[in-house]
Amino acid sequence: MKIFGINNNGFTSNNIDIKIKKNNMTNFYNIRNSHKLMSDTVSFKGKDGLIKPITNLKNSNKKPIKMFFTDIDGTIRKYDGKIPENARKGIHMLQNAGVSVIYATGRSSLELKPVMDDIGVKSDYLITQQGGAVLDKNGNILFEDKIKPETVKKIAQIGLKLTKQDPQLKMVFYIEGVPTSNSHDAKLPTNQSLDTSYMPLEDMVKMNVTKVLFLKKDSKSMNEMNATRDALRNELDVENELTVFNSGKWYCEVSNKTTSKGQAIKFLTQHIGINLDECAAIGDAENDLDMMKTVNNGNGVSIAMGNAQDCVFEEAEFKTQHINDDGYFIAIKQILENE
């Protein structure tokens, strides 16, 4: 299957299936033991007691930034679908200054395309599906992390029980980058223009799945998804195999423990040949934690939006303003002034 020119050439690892262009194999970073990163982290709450305002960046002795990893929803894009004009302006400022902008999102490449079109800046690389797939600018998959078939079946069984208890809850399986559901009523609130593909559940569990999204369109906050998150965590192997987290006020996601934005950043920086201390990452939610940890461990710049979850404030080194108060633009301005 091809999505925006995606080629599916590659090999299979013992722990995860990875599709990678053959001429990039020498640059491939072994992410099979990535769960160790979760305990090997810098906690700025514990280190400094307080997160630093982004205005402190200029006097922090950080290197100039060459690569900017950015979350989408809740960071550059409001949950009502609107992108603040200054946020859009900031992305263009980075591009004009020669800083490479890399979108790092839970979205598939299919879902990300209209957002990129709206922003007006395309990326040389894309980190999609929470790091489950990394693509180049032509849509070629550099790697893809699949959930084991028997685990997909187990998630589906638990999901059936949960969706019967709460009819508003829907399951969406990401199959080769395409959001697919066993429900005809599973449109993604963050991408109303995209119709989720339909497939019977018994067929979906036989496919190659990189993540499973639990969707509740009437949810008013991320905390409302906690019951779904906790139920999944109680029945799945979150100690060794899977990660379960809320990624927005409508979403709870299940993916491999080896899947994270942070591990995708590690792979991509090694693939390109750029140091982590020349990178910045900005986000607002639990699914951005590993991205923050990875950048922190490389002495890069980690930034929490002012509207971020508390766990992000504990991990990020710097804090900017709320998305409604030009926090994104303020962060970019400080990065460029640090040149």
mmCIF file of C-alpha atoms in Angstrom:
data_model
loop_
_atom_site.group_PDB
_atom_site.id
_atom_site.type_symbol
_atom_site.label_atom_id
_atom_site.label_comp_id
_atom_site.label_asym_id
_atom_site.label_seq_id
_atom_site.Cartn_x
_atom_site.Cartn_y
_atom_site.Cartn_z
ATOM 1 C CA MET A 1 0.000 0.000 0.000
ATOM 2 C CA LYS A 2 1.227 3.522 -0.766
ATOM 3 C CA ILE A 3 0.388 6.709 1.076
ATOM 4 C CA PHE A 4 1.895 9.862 -0.447
ATOM 5 C CA GLY A 5 4.469 7.734 -2.273
ATOM 6 C CA ILE A 6 5.275 5.422 0.657
ATOM 7 C CA ASN A 7 7.376 2.406 -0.294
ATOM 8 C CA ASN A 8 7.141 -0.722 1.828
ATOM 9 C CA ASN A 9 10.561 -2.326 1.471
ATOM 10 C CA GLY A 10 12.346 -3.731 4.462
ATOM 11 C CA PHE A 11 13.078 -6.483 6.906
ATOM 12 C CA THR A 12 11.626 -7.966 10.087
ATOM 13 C CA SER A 13 13.222 -7.712 13.530
ATOM 14 C CA ASN A 14 12.673 -10.290 16.284
ATOM 15 C CA ASN A 15 11.016 -7.754 18.554
ATOM 16 C CA ILE A 16 9.393 -5.291 16.175
ATOM 17 C CA ASP A 17 8.697 -5.249 12.476
ATOM 18 C CA ILE A 18 10.619 -2.447 10.844
ATOM 19 C CA LYS A 19 10.286 -1.293 7.269
ATOM 20 C CA ILE A 20 13.343 0.628 6.219
ATOM 21 C CA LYS A 21 14.928 1.620 2.959
ATOM 22 C CA LYS A 22 17.870 -0.692 2.284
ATOM 23 C CA ASN A 23 20.350 2.112 1.698
ATOM 24 C CA ASN A 24 19.566 3.474 5.162
ATOM 25 C CA MET A 25 20.151 0.220 7.059
ATOM 26 C CA THR A 26 23.611 1.222 8.247
ATOM 27 C CA ASN A 27 22.069 4.244 9.968
ATOM 28 C CA PHE A 28 19.305 2.312 11.705
ATOM 29 C CA TYR A 29 19.187 2.820 15.446
ATOM 30 C CA ASN A 30 18.308 -0.268 17.473
ATOM 31 C CA ILE A 31 15.164 0.707 19.358
ATOM 32 C CA ARG A 32 14.322 -2.721 20.726
ATOM 33 C CA ASN A 33 15.464 -1.808 24.232
ATOM 34 C CA SER A 34 13.887 1.648 24.211
ATOM 35 C CA HIS A 35 11.782 0.921 27.312
ATOM 36 C CA LYS A 36 14.956 1.531 29.337
ATOM 37 C CA LEU A 37 14.682 5.209 28.427
ATOM 38 C CA MET A 38 11.640 5.548 30.671
ATOM 39 C CA SER A 39 13.809 5.184 33.787
ATOM 40 C CA ASP A 40 16.841 6.973 32.340
ATOM 41 C CA THR A 41 15.578 10.509 32.316
ATOM 42 C CA VAL A 42 16.178 14.017 33.601
ATOM 43 C CA SER A 43 13.374 15.306 35.811
ATOM 44 C CA PHE A 44 13.599 19.066 35.965
ATOM 45 C CA LYS A 45 11.069 19.213 38.763
ATOM 46 C CA GLY A 46 13.419 17.080 40.841
ATOM 47 C CA LYS A 47 16.596 18.773 39.605
ATOM 48 C CA ASP A 48 15.744 22.451 39.855
ATOM 49 C CA GLY A 49 12.503 22.476 41.806
ATOM 50 C CA LEU A 50 10.860 24.768 39.271
ATOM 51 C CA ILE A 51 10.492 24.773 35.505
ATOM 52 C CA LYS A 52 12.216 27.731 33.843
ATOM 53 C CA PRO A 53 10.370 30.384 31.817
ATOM 54 C CA ILE A 54 11.292 30.266 28.131
ATOM 55 C CA THR A 55 12.720 33.779 28.451
ATOM 56 C CA ASN A 56 15.617 32.188 30.396
ATOM 57 C CA LEU A 57 16.761 30.330 27.292
ATOM 58 C CA LYS A 58 19.020 33.136 26.119
ATOM 59 C CA ASN A 59 21.187 32.883 29.250
ATOM 60 C CA SER A 60 21.178 29.079 29.491
ATOM 61 C CA ASN A 61 24.304 28.377 27.386
ATOM 62 C CA LYS A 62 22.278 26.138 25.069
ATOM 63 C CA LYS A 63 23.543 25.673 21.527
ATOM 64 C CA PRO A 64 21.703 27.286 18.606
ATOM 65 C CA ILE A 65 18.862 25.065 17.388
ATOM 66 C CA LYS A 66 19.093 23.362 13.989
ATOM 67 C CA MET A 67 16.093 21.030 14.269
ATOM 68 C CA PHE A 68 12.717 21.821 15.865
ATOM 69 C CA PHE A 69 10.414 18.908 16.776
ATOM 70 C CA THR A 70 6.845 20.052 17.240
ATOM 71 C CA ASP A 71 3.675 18.384 18.433
ATOM 72 C CA ILE A 72 0.497 19.446 16.613
ATOM 73 C CA ASP A 73 -2.757 19.309 18.596
ATOM 74 C CA GLY A 74 -2.758 21.468 21.702
ATOM 75 C CA THR A 75 0.628 22.904 20.706
ATOM 76 C CA ILE A 76 0.481 24.633 17.327
ATOM 77 C CA ARG A 77 -3.173 23.809 16.648
ATOM 78 C CA LYS A 78 -6.056 24.468 19.010
ATOM 79 C CA TYR A 79 -8.552 21.692 19.654
ATOM 80 C CA ASP A 80 -11.187 23.660 17.743
ATOM 81 C CA GLY A 81 -9.029 23.116 14.645
ATOM 82 C CA LYS A 82 -7.711 26.676 14.419
ATOM 83 C CA ILE A 83 -4.027 27.540 14.151
ATOM 84 C CA PRO A 84 -3.173 30.915 15.723
ATOM 85 C CA GLU A 85 -1.782 33.218 13.059
ATOM 86 C CA ASN A 86 1.318 33.948 15.108
ATOM 87 C CA ALA A 87 1.967 30.210 15.491
ATOM 88 C CA ARG A 88 1.872 29.841 11.726
ATOM 89 C CA LYS A 89 4.140 32.872 11.420
ATOM 90 C CA GLY A 90 6.599 31.320 13.871
ATOM 91 C CA ILE A 91 6.930 28.115 11.827
ATOM 92 C CA HIS A 92 7.694 30.191 8.724
ATOM 93 C CA MET A 93 10.270 32.189 10.700
ATOM 94 C CA LEU A 94 12.054 28.974 11.668
ATOM 95 C CA GLN A 95 12.082 27.759 8.086
ATOM 96 C CA ASN A 96 13.394 31.100 6.822
ATOM 97 C CA ALA A 97 16.154 30.968 9.448
ATOM 98 C CA GLY A 98 17.280 27.574 8.184
ATOM 99 C CA VAL A 99 15.925 25.579 11.143
ATOM 100 C CA SER A 100 14.471 22.240 10.066
ATOM 101 C CA VAL A 101 10.879 21.843 11.301
ATOM 102 C CA ILE A 102 9.862 18.239 12.041
ATOM 103 C CA TYR A 103 6.228 17.485 12.863
ATOM 104 C CA ALA A 104 6.015 14.856 15.624
ATOM 105 C CA THR A 105 2.432 13.748 16.049
ATOM 106 C CA GLY A 106 0.067 10.937 16.852
ATOM 107 C CA ARG A 107 -1.554 11.526 13.483
ATOM 108 C CA SER A 108 -0.890 9.366 10.459
ATOM 109 C CA SER A 109 0.647 10.981 7.378
ATOM 110 C CA LEU A 110 -2.839 10.933 5.863
ATOM 111 C CA GLU A 111 -4.222 12.973 8.770
ATOM 112 C CA LEU A 112 -1.218 15.273 8.878
ATOM 113 C CA LYS A 113 -1.338 16.415 5.240
ATOM 114 C CA PRO A 114 -4.234 18.917 5.572
ATOM 115 C CA VAL A 115 -2.621 20.392 8.704
ATOM 116 C CA MET A 116 0.693 20.879 6.880
ATOM 117 C CA ASP A 117 -1.207 22.488 4.016
ATOM 118 C CA ASP A 118 -2.883 24.833 6.505
ATOM 119 C CA ILE A 119 0.441 25.750 8.143
ATOM 120 C CA GLY A 120 2.111 26.191 4.766
ATOM 121 C CA VAL A 121 5.400 24.557 5.769
ATOM 122 C CA LYS A 122 6.261 21.004 4.787
ATOM 123 C CA SER A 123 8.838 18.941 6.616
ATOM 124 C CA ASP A 124 11.859 17.026 5.336
ATOM 125 C CA TYR A 125 10.832 14.215 7.687
ATOM 126 C CA LEU A 126 7.665 13.255 9.534
ATOM 127 C CA ILE A 127 7.292 11.485 12.868
ATOM 128 C CA THR A 128 3.794 10.023 12.806
ATOM 129 C CA GLN A 129 1.623 7.690 14.882
ATOM 130 C CA GLN A 130 3.398 8.698 18.115
ATOM 131 C CA GLY A 131 6.710 7.602 16.594
ATOM 132 C CA GLY A 132 5.322 4.370 15.176
ATOM 133 C CA ALA A 133 6.424 5.483 11.721
ATOM 134 C CA VAL A 134 9.084 7.867 10.422
ATOM 135 C CA LEU A 135 8.840 9.077 6.827
ATOM 136 C CA ASP A 136 10.980 11.206 4.550
ATOM 137 C CA LYS A 137 9.634 14.176 2.576
ATOM 138 C CA ASN A 138 8.579 11.881 -0.291
ATOM 139 C CA GLY A 139 6.499 9.690 2.014
ATOM 140 C CA ASN A 140 8.946 6.788 2.086
ATOM 141 C CA ILE A 141 8.751 4.878 5.365
ATOM 142 C CA LEU A 142 12.128 4.775 7.099
ATOM 143 C CA PHE A 143 10.771 2.532 9.825
ATOM 144 C CA GLU A 144 7.454 1.290 11.134
ATOM 145 C CA ASP A 145 6.808 -0.363 14.510
ATOM 146 C CA LYS A 146 3.971 -2.931 14.481
ATOM 147 C CA ILE A 147 2.036 -4.424 17.373
ATOM 148 C CA LYS A 148 2.219 -8.243 17.574
ATOM 149 C CA PRO A 149 -0.858 -9.945 15.997
ATOM 150 C CA GLU A 150 -1.815 -11.778 19.210
ATOM 151 C CA THR A 151 -1.625 -8.479 21.119
ATOM 152 C CA VAL A 152 -3.849 -6.749 18.546
ATOM 153 C CA LYS A 153 -6.472 -9.440 19.157
ATOM 154 C CA LYS A 154 -6.274 -8.943 22.904
ATOM 155 C CA ILE A 155 -6.664 -5.161 22.574
ATOM 156 C CA ALA A 156 -9.693 -5.750 20.353
ATOM 157 C CA GLN A 157 -11.285 -8.090 22.916
ATOM 158 C CA ILE A 158 -10.819 -5.582 25.726
ATOM 159 C CA GLY A 159 -12.008 -2.798 23.445
ATOM 160 C CA LEU A 160 -15.208 -4.651 22.619
ATOM 161 C CA LYS A 161 -16.016 -4.864 26.320
ATOM 162 C CA LEU A 162 -15.258 -1.181 26.887
ATOM 163 C CA THR A 163 -17.266 0.021 23.887
ATOM 164 C CA LYS A 164 -20.272 -2.013 25.045
ATOM 165 C CA GLN A 165 -20.050 -0.361 28.456
ATOM 166 C CA ASP A 166 -19.775 3.090 26.840
ATOM 167 C CA PRO A 167 -21.418 3.312 23.374
ATOM 168 C CA GLN A 168 -19.765 6.725 22.845
ATOM 169 C CA LEU A 169 -16.346 5.042 22.871
ATOM 170 C CA LYS A 170 -14.979 3.896 19.492
ATOM 171 C CA MET A 171 -11.903 1.915 18.436
ATOM 172 C CA VAL A 172 -9.677 3.063 15.565
ATOM 173 C CA PHE A 173 -6.865 0.800 14.310
ATOM 174 C CA TYR A 174 -3.978 2.310 12.355
ATOM 175 C CA ILE A 175 -3.282 -0.047 9.464
ATOM 176 C CA GLU A 176 -0.324 1.021 7.289
ATOM 177 C CA GLY A 177 -0.999 4.598 8.312
ATOM 178 C CA VAL A 178 -4.736 4.538 7.582
ATOM 179 C CA PRO A 179 -7.136 5.086 10.529
ATOM 180 C CA THR A 180 -9.653 2.232 10.291
ATOM 181 C CA SER A 181 -12.622 1.401 12.523
ATOM 182 C CA ASN A 182 -15.247 -1.277 13.013
ATOM 183 C CA SER A 183 -17.717 1.569 13.556
ATOM 184 C CA HIS A 184 -19.259 3.761 10.862
ATOM 185 C CA ASP A 185 -19.362 6.586 13.406
ATOM 186 C CA ALA A 186 -15.682 7.076 14.264
ATOM 187 C CA LYS A 187 -14.780 10.402 12.663
ATOM 188 C CA LEU A 188 -11.731 11.974 14.327
ATOM 189 C CA PRO A 189 -12.574 15.321 16.007
ATOM 190 C CA THR A 190 -9.106 16.680 15.172
ATOM 191 C CA ASN A 191 -9.569 15.938 11.461
ATOM 192 C CA GLN A 192 -13.180 16.305 10.394
ATOM 193 C CA SER A 193 -12.222 16.343 6.706
ATOM 194 C CA LEU A 194 -10.904 12.769 6.883
ATOM 195 C CA ASP A 195 -13.304 9.839 6.758
ATOM 196 C CA THR A 196 -12.121 6.911 8.853
ATOM 197 C CA SER A 197 -12.054 3.724 6.783
ATOM 198 C CA TYR A 198 -14.469 0.967 7.809
ATOM 199 C CA MET A 199 -13.505 -2.685 8.270
ATOM 200 C CA PRO A 200 -15.117 -5.494 10.303
ATOM 201 C CA LEU A 201 -13.228 -6.153 13.526
ATOM 202 C CA GLU A 202 -12.481 -9.777 12.606
ATOM 203 C CA ASP A 203 -10.672 -8.506 9.502
ATOM 204 C CA MET A 204 -8.852 -5.639 11.222
ATOM 205 C CA VAL A 205 -7.177 -7.895 13.776
ATOM 206 C CA LYS A 206 -5.534 -9.817 10.920
ATOM 207 C CA MET A 207 -3.851 -6.698 9.534
ATOM 208 C CA ASN A 208 -0.535 -4.979 10.364
ATOM 209 C CA VAL A 209 -1.414 -2.505 13.138
ATOM 210 C CA THR A 210 0.922 0.161 14.523
ATOM 211 C CA LYS A 211 -1.416 1.650 17.129
ATOM 212 C CA VAL A 212 -4.983 1.480 18.436
ATOM 213 C CA LEU A 213 -6.852 4.675 19.246
ATOM 214 C CA PHE A 214 -9.812 4.808 21.646
ATOM 215 C CA LEU A 215 -11.997 7.753 20.712
ATOM 216 C CA LYS A 216 -14.733 9.475 22.708
ATOM 217 C CA LYS A 217 -16.147 12.470 20.863
ATOM 218 C CA ASP A 218 -18.204 13.825 23.766
ATOM 219 C CA SER A 219 -15.237 13.932 26.168
ATOM 220 C CA LYS A 220 -14.631 17.401 27.595
ATOM 221 C CA SER A 221 -11.083 16.923 28.927
ATOM 222 C CA MET A 222 -8.135 14.526 28.967
ATOM 223 C CA ASN A 223 -9.110 13.500 32.483
ATOM 224 C CA GLU A 224 -12.367 12.062 31.142
ATOM 225 C CA MET A 225 -10.304 9.524 29.196
ATOM 226 C CA ASN A 226 -8.612 8.281 32.379
ATOM 227 C CA ALA A 227 -11.174 5.533 32.985
ATOM 228 C CA THR A 228 -10.514 4.057 29.526
ATOM 229 C CA ARG A 229 -6.764 4.447 29.983
ATOM 230 C CA ASP A 230 -6.776 2.767 33.406
ATOM 231 C CA ALA A 231 -8.988 -0.121 32.248
ATOM 232 C CA LEU A 232 -6.608 -0.829 29.361
ATOM 233 C CA ARG A 233 -3.550 -0.555 31.591
ATOM 234 C CA ASN A 234 -5.076 -3.039 34.037
ATOM 235 C CA GLU A 235 -5.557 -5.735 31.392
ATOM 236 C CA LEU A 236 -2.601 -5.212 29.064
ATOM 237 C CA ASP A 237 1.115 -5.819 29.617
ATOM 238 C CA VAL A 238 2.209 -2.234 30.176
ATOM 239 C CA GLU A 239 5.235 -3.376 32.140
ATOM 240 C CA ASN A 240 7.037 -5.020 29.231
ATOM 241 C CA GLU A 241 5.157 -4.690 25.954
ATOM 242 C CA LEU A 242 2.747 -1.769 25.563
ATOM 243 C CA THR A 243 2.265 1.895 26.386
ATOM 244 C CA VAL A 244 -1.206 3.279 27.101
ATOM 245 C CA PHE A 245 -1.719 7.036 27.444
ATOM 246 C CA ASN A 246 -4.109 9.914 26.824
ATOM 247 C CA SER A 247 -3.038 12.009 23.840
ATOM 248 C CA GLY A 248 -5.816 14.598 23.840
ATOM 249 C CA LYS A 249 -9.200 15.266 25.379
ATOM 250 C CA TRP A 250 -10.860 12.788 22.992
ATOM 251 C CA TYR A 251 -8.156 10.131 22.720
ATOM 252 C CA CYS A 252 -6.481 7.268 24.526
ATOM 253 C CA GLU A 253 -3.817 5.362 22.591
ATOM 254 C CA VAL A 254 -2.193 1.942 22.734
ATOM 255 C CA SER A 255 1.137 1.256 21.032
ATOM 256 C CA ASN A 256 4.302 -0.770 21.493
ATOM 257 C CA LYS A 257 6.548 0.228 24.376
ATOM 258 C CA THR A 258 9.249 0.642 21.736
ATOM 259 C CA THR A 259 7.042 3.237 20.030
ATOM 260 C CA SER A 260 7.518 6.839 21.111
ATOM 261 C CA LYS A 261 8.290 10.232 19.675
ATOM 262 C CA GLY A 262 11.527 10.143 21.646
ATOM 263 C CA GLN A 263 12.775 6.941 20.052
ATOM 264 C CA ALA A 264 11.788 8.267 16.621
ATOM 265 C CA ILE A 265 13.856 11.390 17.364
ATOM 266 C CA LYS A 266 16.824 9.223 18.347
ATOM 267 C CA PHE A 267 16.545 7.271 15.120
ATOM 268 C CA LEU A 268 16.108 10.354 12.960
ATOM 269 C CA THR A 269 18.954 12.397 14.469
ATOM 270 C CA GLN A 270 21.321 9.461 14.015
ATOM 271 C CA HIS A 271 19.998 8.858 10.502
ATOM 272 C CA ILE A 272 20.614 12.505 9.567
ATOM 273 C CA GLY A 273 23.765 12.986 11.634
ATOM 274 C CA ILE A 274 22.672 15.820 13.919
ATOM 275 C CA ASN A 275 23.366 16.110 17.660
ATOM 276 C CA LEU A 276 20.534 16.226 20.188
ATOM 277 C CA ASP A 277 21.985 19.360 21.781
ATOM 278 C CA GLU A 278 21.128 21.138 18.529
ATOM 279 C CA CYS A 279 17.464 20.093 18.809
ATOM 280 C CA ALA A 280 14.380 21.541 20.484
ATOM 281 C CA ALA A 281 11.063 19.825 21.236
ATOM 282 C CA ILE A 282 7.744 21.412 22.190
ATOM 283 C CA GLY A 283 4.513 19.758 23.322
ATOM 284 C CA ASP A 284 1.595 19.731 25.728
ATOM 285 C CA ALA A 285 0.519 16.164 26.544
ATOM 286 C CA GLU A 286 1.558 12.860 28.101
ATOM 287 C CA ASN A 287 2.486 11.469 24.692
ATOM 288 C CA ASP A 288 5.173 14.182 24.437
ATOM 289 C CA LEU A 289 7.000 13.051 27.603
ATOM 290 C CA ASP A 290 9.444 10.699 25.906
ATOM 291 C CA MET A 291 10.230 13.403 23.345
ATOM 292 C CA MET A 292 11.105 15.736 26.226
ATOM 293 C CA LYS A 293 13.192 13.054 27.958
ATOM 294 C CA THR A 294 15.180 12.285 24.822
ATOM 295 C CA VAL A 295 15.989 15.934 24.129
ATOM 296 C CA ASN A 296 16.825 16.548 27.799
ATOM 297 C CA ASN A 297 19.260 13.636 27.895
ATOM 298 C CA GLY A 298 21.021 15.127 24.877
ATOM 299 C CA ASN A 299 21.150 18.603 26.492
ATOM 300 C CA GLY A 300 18.730 20.005 23.923
ATOM 301 C CA VAL A 301 15.834 22.395 24.577
ATOM 302 C CA SER A 302 12.537 20.946 25.869
ATOM 303 C CA ILE A 303 9.527 23.262 26.054
ATOM 304 C CA ALA A 304 6.113 22.770 27.662
ATOM 305 C CA MET A 305 3.174 24.776 26.403
ATOM 306 C CA GLY A 306 1.440 26.841 29.088
ATOM 307 C CA ASN A 307 -1.655 24.677 28.603
ATOM 308 C CA ALA A 308 0.298 21.419 29.047
ATOM 309 C CA GLN A 309 -0.565 18.579 31.409
ATOM 310 C CA ASP A 310 1.220 18.663 34.762
ATOM 311 C CA CYS A 311 3.399 15.677 33.833
ATOM 312 C CA VAL A 312 4.889 17.715 30.957
ATOM 313 C CA PHE A 313 5.797 20.558 33.317
ATOM 314 C CA GLU A 314 7.683 18.007 35.414
ATOM 315 C CA GLU A 315 9.744 16.819 32.442
ATOM 316 C CA ALA A 316 10.327 19.891 30.279
ATOM 317 C CA GLU A 317 13.136 22.317 31.133
ATOM 318 C CA PHE A 318 11.340 25.418 29.853
ATOM 319 C CA LYS A 319 7.756 26.654 29.877
ATOM 320 C CA THR A 320 6.133 29.057 27.437
ATOM 321 C CA GLN A 321 2.706 30.714 27.546
ATOM 322 C CA HIS A 322 -0.716 29.150 26.885
ATOM 323 C CA ILE A 323 -1.672 28.336 23.286
ATOM 324 C CA ASN A 324 -4.309 31.093 23.538
ATOM 325 C CA ASP A 325 -1.649 33.626 24.568
ATOM 326 C CA ASP A 326 0.794 33.144 21.673
ATOM 327 C CA GLY A 327 2.877 30.651 23.656
ATOM 328 C CA TYR A 328 4.045 28.861 20.537
ATOM 329 C CA PHE A 329 5.243 32.041 18.827
ATOM 330 C CA ILE A 330 6.933 33.246 22.013
ATOM 331 C CA ALA A 331 8.897 29.980 22.246
ATOM 332 C CA ILE A 332 10.051 30.200 18.629
ATOM 333 C CA LYS A 333 11.056 33.832 19.038
ATOM 334 C CA GLN A 334 13.214 32.919 22.034
ATOM 335 C CA ILE A 335 14.831 30.054 20.093
ATOM 336 C CA LEU A 336 15.729 32.372 17.234
ATOM 337 C CA GLU A 337 17.041 35.057 19.586
ATOM 338 C CA ASN A 338 19.318 32.412 21.111
ATOM 339 C CA GLU A 339 21.168 32.140 17.786
#
